[in-house]
Every structure is written in C-alpha cells, then in structure tokens.
XYZ file of C-alpha atoms in Angstrom:
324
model
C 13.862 50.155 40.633
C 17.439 51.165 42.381
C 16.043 52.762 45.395
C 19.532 53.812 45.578
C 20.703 54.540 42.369
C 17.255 55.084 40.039
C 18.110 52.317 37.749
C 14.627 50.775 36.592
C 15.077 47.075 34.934
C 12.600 45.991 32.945
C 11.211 41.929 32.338
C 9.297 42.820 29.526
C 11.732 44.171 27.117
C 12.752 40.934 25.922
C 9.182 40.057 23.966
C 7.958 38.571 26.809
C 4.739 38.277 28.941
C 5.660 37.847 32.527
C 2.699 35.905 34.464
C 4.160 35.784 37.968
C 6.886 36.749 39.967
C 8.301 35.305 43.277
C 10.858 37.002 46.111
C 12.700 34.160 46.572
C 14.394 35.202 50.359
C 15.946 31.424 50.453
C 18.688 32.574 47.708
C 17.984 36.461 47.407
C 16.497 36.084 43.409
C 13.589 36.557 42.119
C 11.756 33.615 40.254
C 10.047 34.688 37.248
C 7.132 32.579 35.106
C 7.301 33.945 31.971
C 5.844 32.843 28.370
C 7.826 33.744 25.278
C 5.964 35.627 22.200
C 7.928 33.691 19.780
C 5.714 30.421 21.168
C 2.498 32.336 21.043
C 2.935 32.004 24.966
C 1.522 28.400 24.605
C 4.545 27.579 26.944
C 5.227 27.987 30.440
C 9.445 29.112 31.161
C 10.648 29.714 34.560
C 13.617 32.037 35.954
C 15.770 32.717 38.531
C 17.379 35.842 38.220
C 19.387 37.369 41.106
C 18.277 40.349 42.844
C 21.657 41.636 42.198
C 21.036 41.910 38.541
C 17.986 43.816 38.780
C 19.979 46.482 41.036
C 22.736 47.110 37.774
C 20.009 46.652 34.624
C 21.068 43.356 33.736
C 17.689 41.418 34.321
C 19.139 38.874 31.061
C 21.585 37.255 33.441
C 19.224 34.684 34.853
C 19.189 31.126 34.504
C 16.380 29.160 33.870
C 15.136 26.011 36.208
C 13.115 23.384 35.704
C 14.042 22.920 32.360
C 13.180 19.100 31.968
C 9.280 20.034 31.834
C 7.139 21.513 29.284
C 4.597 23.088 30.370
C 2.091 23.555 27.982
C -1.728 25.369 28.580
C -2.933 24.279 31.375
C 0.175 23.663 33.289
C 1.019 25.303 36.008
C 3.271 26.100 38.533
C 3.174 27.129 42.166
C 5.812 28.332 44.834
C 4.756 27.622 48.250
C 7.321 29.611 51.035
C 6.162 28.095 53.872
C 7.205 24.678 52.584
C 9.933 25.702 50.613
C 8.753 23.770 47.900
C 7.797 24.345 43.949
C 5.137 22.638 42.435
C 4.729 21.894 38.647
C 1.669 20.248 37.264
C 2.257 19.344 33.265
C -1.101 18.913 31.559
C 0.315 16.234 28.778
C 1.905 13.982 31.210
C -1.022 14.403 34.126
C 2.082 14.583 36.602
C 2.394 17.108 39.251
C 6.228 17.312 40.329
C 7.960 18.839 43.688
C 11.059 20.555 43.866
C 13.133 21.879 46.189
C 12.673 25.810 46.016
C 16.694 26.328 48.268
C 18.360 24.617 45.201
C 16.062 23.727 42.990
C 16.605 19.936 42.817
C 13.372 17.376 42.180
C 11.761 15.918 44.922
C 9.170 13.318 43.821
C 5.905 13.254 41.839
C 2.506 12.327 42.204
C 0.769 10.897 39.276
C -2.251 12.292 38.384
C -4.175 9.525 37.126
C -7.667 9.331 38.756
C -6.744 13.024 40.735
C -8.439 16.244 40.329
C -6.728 18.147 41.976
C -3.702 18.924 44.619
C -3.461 21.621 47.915
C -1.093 22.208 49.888
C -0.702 23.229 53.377
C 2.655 23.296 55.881
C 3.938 19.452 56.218
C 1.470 18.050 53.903
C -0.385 17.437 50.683
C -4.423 17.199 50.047
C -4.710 14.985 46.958
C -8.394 15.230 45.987
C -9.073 12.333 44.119
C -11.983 11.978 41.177
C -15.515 11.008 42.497
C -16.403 6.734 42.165
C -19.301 5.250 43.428
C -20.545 8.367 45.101
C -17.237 8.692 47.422
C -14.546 11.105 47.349
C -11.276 9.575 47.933
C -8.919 12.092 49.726
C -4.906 11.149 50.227
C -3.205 12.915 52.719
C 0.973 13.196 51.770
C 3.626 14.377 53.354
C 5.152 17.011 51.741
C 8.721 16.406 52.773
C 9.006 12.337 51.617
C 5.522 12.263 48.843
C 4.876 8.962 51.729
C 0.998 8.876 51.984
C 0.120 9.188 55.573
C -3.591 8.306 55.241
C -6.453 7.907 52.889
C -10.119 8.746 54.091
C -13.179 8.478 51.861
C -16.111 10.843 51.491
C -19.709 9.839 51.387
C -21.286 12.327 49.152
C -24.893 10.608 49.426
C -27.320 13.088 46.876
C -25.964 16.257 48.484
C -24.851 17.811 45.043
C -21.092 18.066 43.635
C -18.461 19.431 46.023
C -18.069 23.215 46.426
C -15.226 23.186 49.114
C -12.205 21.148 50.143
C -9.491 22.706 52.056
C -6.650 21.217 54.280
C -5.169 23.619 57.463
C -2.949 20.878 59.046
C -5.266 18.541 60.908
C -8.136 19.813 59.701
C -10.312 19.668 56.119
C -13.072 21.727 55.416
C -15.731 19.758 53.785
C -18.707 21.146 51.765
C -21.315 20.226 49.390
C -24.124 22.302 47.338
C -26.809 21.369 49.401
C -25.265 20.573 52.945
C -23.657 22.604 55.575
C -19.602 23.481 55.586
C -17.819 20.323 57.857
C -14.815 20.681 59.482
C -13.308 17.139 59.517
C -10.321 16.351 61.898
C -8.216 13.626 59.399
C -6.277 12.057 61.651
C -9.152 11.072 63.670
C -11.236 10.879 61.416
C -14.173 12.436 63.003
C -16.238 15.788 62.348
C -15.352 18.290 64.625
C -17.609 21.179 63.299
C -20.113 22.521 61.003
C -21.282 25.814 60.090
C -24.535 27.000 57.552
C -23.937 28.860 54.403
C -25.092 31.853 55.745
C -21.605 32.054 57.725
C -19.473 30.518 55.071
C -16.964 32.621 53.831
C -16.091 32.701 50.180
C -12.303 32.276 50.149
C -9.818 32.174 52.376
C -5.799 33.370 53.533
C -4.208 31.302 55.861
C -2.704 32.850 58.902
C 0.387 30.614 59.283
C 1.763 32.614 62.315
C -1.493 31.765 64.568
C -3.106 28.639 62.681
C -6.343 30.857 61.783
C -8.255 31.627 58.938
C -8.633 35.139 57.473
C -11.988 35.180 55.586
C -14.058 36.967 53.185
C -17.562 37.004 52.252
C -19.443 40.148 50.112
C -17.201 43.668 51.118
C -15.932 42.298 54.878
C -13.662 39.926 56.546
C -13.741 38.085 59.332
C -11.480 36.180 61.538
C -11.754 32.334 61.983
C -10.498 29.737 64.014
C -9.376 26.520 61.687
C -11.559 24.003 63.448
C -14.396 26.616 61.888
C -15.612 29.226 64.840
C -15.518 32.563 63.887
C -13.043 34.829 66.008
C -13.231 38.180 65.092
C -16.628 39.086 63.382
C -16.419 42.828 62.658
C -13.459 44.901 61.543
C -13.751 48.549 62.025
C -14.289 50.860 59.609
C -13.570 48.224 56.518
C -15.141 48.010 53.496
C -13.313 46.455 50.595
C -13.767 47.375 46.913
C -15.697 44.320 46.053
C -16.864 40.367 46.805
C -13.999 39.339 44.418
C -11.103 40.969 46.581
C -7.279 39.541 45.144
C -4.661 38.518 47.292
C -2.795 41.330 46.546
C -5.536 43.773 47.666
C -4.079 42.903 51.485
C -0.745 43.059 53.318
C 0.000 41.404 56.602
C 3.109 42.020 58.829
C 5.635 39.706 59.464
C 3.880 38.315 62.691
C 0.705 38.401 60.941
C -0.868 40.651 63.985
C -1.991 43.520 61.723
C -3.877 43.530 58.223
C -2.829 46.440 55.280
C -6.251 46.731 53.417
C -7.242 47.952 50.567
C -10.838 49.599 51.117
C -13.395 51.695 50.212
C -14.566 55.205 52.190
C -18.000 54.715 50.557
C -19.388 51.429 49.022
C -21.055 52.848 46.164
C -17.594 54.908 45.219
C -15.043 52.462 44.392
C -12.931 56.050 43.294
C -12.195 56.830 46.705
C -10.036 54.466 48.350
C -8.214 54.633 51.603
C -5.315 51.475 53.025
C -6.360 50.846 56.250
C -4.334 49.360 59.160
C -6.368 46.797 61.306
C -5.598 44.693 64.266
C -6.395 41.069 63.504
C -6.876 40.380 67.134
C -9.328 42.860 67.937
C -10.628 43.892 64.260
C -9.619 47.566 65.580
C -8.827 50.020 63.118
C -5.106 51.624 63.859
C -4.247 53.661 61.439
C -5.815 55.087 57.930
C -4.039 56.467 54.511
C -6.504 58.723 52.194
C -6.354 57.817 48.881
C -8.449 60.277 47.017
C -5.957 61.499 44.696
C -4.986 57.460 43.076
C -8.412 56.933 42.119
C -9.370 53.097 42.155
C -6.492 50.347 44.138
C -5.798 47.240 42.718
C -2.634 46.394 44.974
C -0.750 46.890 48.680
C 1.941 45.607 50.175
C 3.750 46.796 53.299
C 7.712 46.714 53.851
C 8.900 46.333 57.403
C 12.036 47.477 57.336
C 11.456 50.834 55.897
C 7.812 51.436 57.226
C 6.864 51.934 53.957
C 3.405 51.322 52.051
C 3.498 50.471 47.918
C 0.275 51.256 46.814
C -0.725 50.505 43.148
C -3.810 51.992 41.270
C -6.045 50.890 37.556
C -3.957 52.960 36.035
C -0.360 51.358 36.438
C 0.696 54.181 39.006
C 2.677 53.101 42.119
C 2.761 55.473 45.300
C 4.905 54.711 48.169
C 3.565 56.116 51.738
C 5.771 56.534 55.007
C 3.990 55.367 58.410
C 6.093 55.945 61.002
C-alpha cells in the first residue's frame, strides 16, 4: 500500500501463489518467488519488480531473473543480504548456483554430488558433505571466489546421526544425538567449547552487528556468545507464543541492540498478545504494546524511520502502532 496515496497492489491477482518476498535495498525492488497455477506450482519463477511499480498499481512491470534454471520441487532459492548473494539449488541437476544479488549476474556453482547440504554465513560457505566411513567431510568456501579454503573431517564414532551443524565465521557448532553440542574453531582446527543438551538451544538468529547468537529453546530466548557461552540468560517479562517461534515473530533494529517480540501476557492464553521491546544487552524490558484487541500474532516488524510497529494477526489483519 501507497502510504501516500492509498493505492494497494496486489501479487496475487495474476493466478499466482507468491512463496516469498525480498526488500531488495541494493536496487530499491522487491524480489518475488512465485509459482504459476497454470504449472500446478510444480515450478519455482523469480521477480524483480521495482518498488516504484508497486507505488502506481503496476506490480506486472517486473522482469524476471534467473531465467536459465528450472526449478522444479525441491528446488530452492535463498537471498542472503549480508553477502549480497542469491543462492539457487535445482533438484534435477544436484547443482546449487550463486549469483550476484546488485545485478544479478552468476557467480559460480558447487556441484552437489556427494553434498547434503549448503549454509551460509558472511565471507563463507559450510558445504556439509554425505557421511563415508563414519566421517563427516565438511568444506569450508569462500563465498566471494567458490575457492575452498579448507576441508576438515568429522569423526562421528557410534554417537548417533548428526542433529546440528552451523558455521558463525570461525566457528562450527557440532552436535550429535547422543553427545554434547561442540563448538569447533575451523581454522585451527581445535574444539574450543562444549555445552549439554540441557542448555542447547533449538534454533538460532544470528546477530551480525555483534557476532552473537540469539537463541531459543521452549517459550524464552537467550543470548549467546558464538564460541557457545551464554550471555544474557533471562529476558524480562518474555514469553513467546510457542517452542516453534518463526522468524517473523521478532524484529531487531538496525544496530541489532533491541529485540521487537512477539509474546504472550499469559502462557496458557495464546489470545492475548502484547510486542514487547527488549534490550539485547541487558535482557531488560523497555517498552510494551497491549494487544488484546488482535487476538493471536503471527508477525512484527519494526520501521526505523517512521517509529512505526506492523503487527499482523491469524486472521490476515495488519495494525500499525506509533512508539515515539
């Protein structure tokens, strides 16, 4: 919507199902995954469509990118804006491809023969390799070049499959079924850390501005330190609406220093929900919007510029708050 003008432009009037949508700040578009109806959405299309257009109704006048793949079920693709980079992964080819996300233009590629699976994380890539001879091979890329910048191998002994592998710069964190969490410095090659399931988080958000590691397990989050110490424990007042909390349930600022939540006034009343502001520092609650009246929140997010908070509820209903 015209914040100006009222004009609402819609994605979905063309008989399409939009499955993601990226703010593209590096050339002021939106990029737009989209499957078509007239496919039976078997196929993956992606968009670039100007934020200009959106502003006058004329959401058609994109232009489509990365039209030399086809990305059929399960194919993928992620934007990463930290690297400026787009990754595609096409499931008939086993190929995952990087592209420039400025202009566009393809990178390199990184066959997928033998690999399970690829993370990213600023400067490089974690290419998790499939298990032989009870090691885990584990390439470390550079995300810039697609060089490899080191290999390590992981003994995996009778410890059970592998539940965890992340990469935050120098640092993997390591875990299997029936062992405790590692944190493994890479380029030395040496284990710097552990920590026992009771501690473990369930997922992460990286914290790019301060290298840390916002995490949750059950209702709360906690604060950790990437070489795996915990930071800031308890958060004030902070219950969120459930163990499985999205992405989009939390905001940050632009220097990261305070978290928009998502969160519950009671834990057995997921019908009254408040956004909370918390310092990430200090796990101090700052600031509190009442809810009662949306019913159950599915989304936040927090623009700077205006002080303004979108909230978004089960019901498709989008508020916007003022917190000056």
């Amino acid at each position: 919507m015209n914040r100006e003008t009222g004009q609402i432009s819609s994605l979905n009037s063309r008989k399409i199902t939009v499955r993601s949508i990226f703010n593209n700040k590096h050339s002021n578009s939106l990029i737009v995954v989209f499957s078509k109806e007239e496919e039976s959405h078997a196929l993956l299309h992606v968009t670039s469509i100007l934020l200009h257009y959106f502003k006058v109704g004329q959401t058609d006048r994109g232009f489509e990118i990365l039209t030399s793949e086809v990305l059929e079920y399960p194919s993928f693709v992620e934007l990463d804006e930290q690297n400026r980079i787009i990754l595609t992964f096409c499931s008939s080819t086993g190929v995952y491809k990087f592209w420039d996300l400025v202009n566009y233009e393809y990178l390199f590629e990184i066959k997928g023969t033998n690999v399970s699976e690829v993370k990213l994380c600023p400067g490089v890539i974690l290419v998790k390799h499939k298990e032989v001879d009870n090691k885990l091979k584990v390439t470390i890329v550079d995300i810039k070049t697609g060089a490899t910048i080191q290999n390590l191998n992981l003994k995996l002994g009778n410890y059970g499959k592998v539940t965890y592998l992340e990469i935050f710069y120098s640092y993997i964190l390591f875990k299997q079924e029936k062992r405790s969490l590692k944190v493994i410095d890479w380029k030395k090659e040496k284990i710097v850390n552990t920590q026992s399931d009771s501690k473990i988080p369930v997922s992460y958000i990286f914290l790019y501005k301060h290298m840390k590691l916002l995490g949750f397990r059950g209702q709360k989050i906690a604060i950790w330190k990437i070489t795996g110490e915990v930071e800031t424990e308890r958060f004030e007042d902070h219950i969120l609406p459930g163990e499985d909390v999205l992405s989009t349930s939390l905001s940050f600022t632009s220097q990261q220093d305070v978290v928009i939540s998502c969160c519950l006034l009671n834990p057995t009343n997921s019908s009254h929900c408040t956004v909370n502001f918390s310092e990430i520092r200090s796990g101090r609650l700052i600031g509190k919007i009442d809810c009662f009246e949306l019913g159950q929140l599915t989304t936040v997010s927090y623009c700077e510029t205006r002080n303004e908070v979108f909230v978004g509820n089960s019901a498709g209903q989008i508020t916007v708050y003022n917190v000056k």
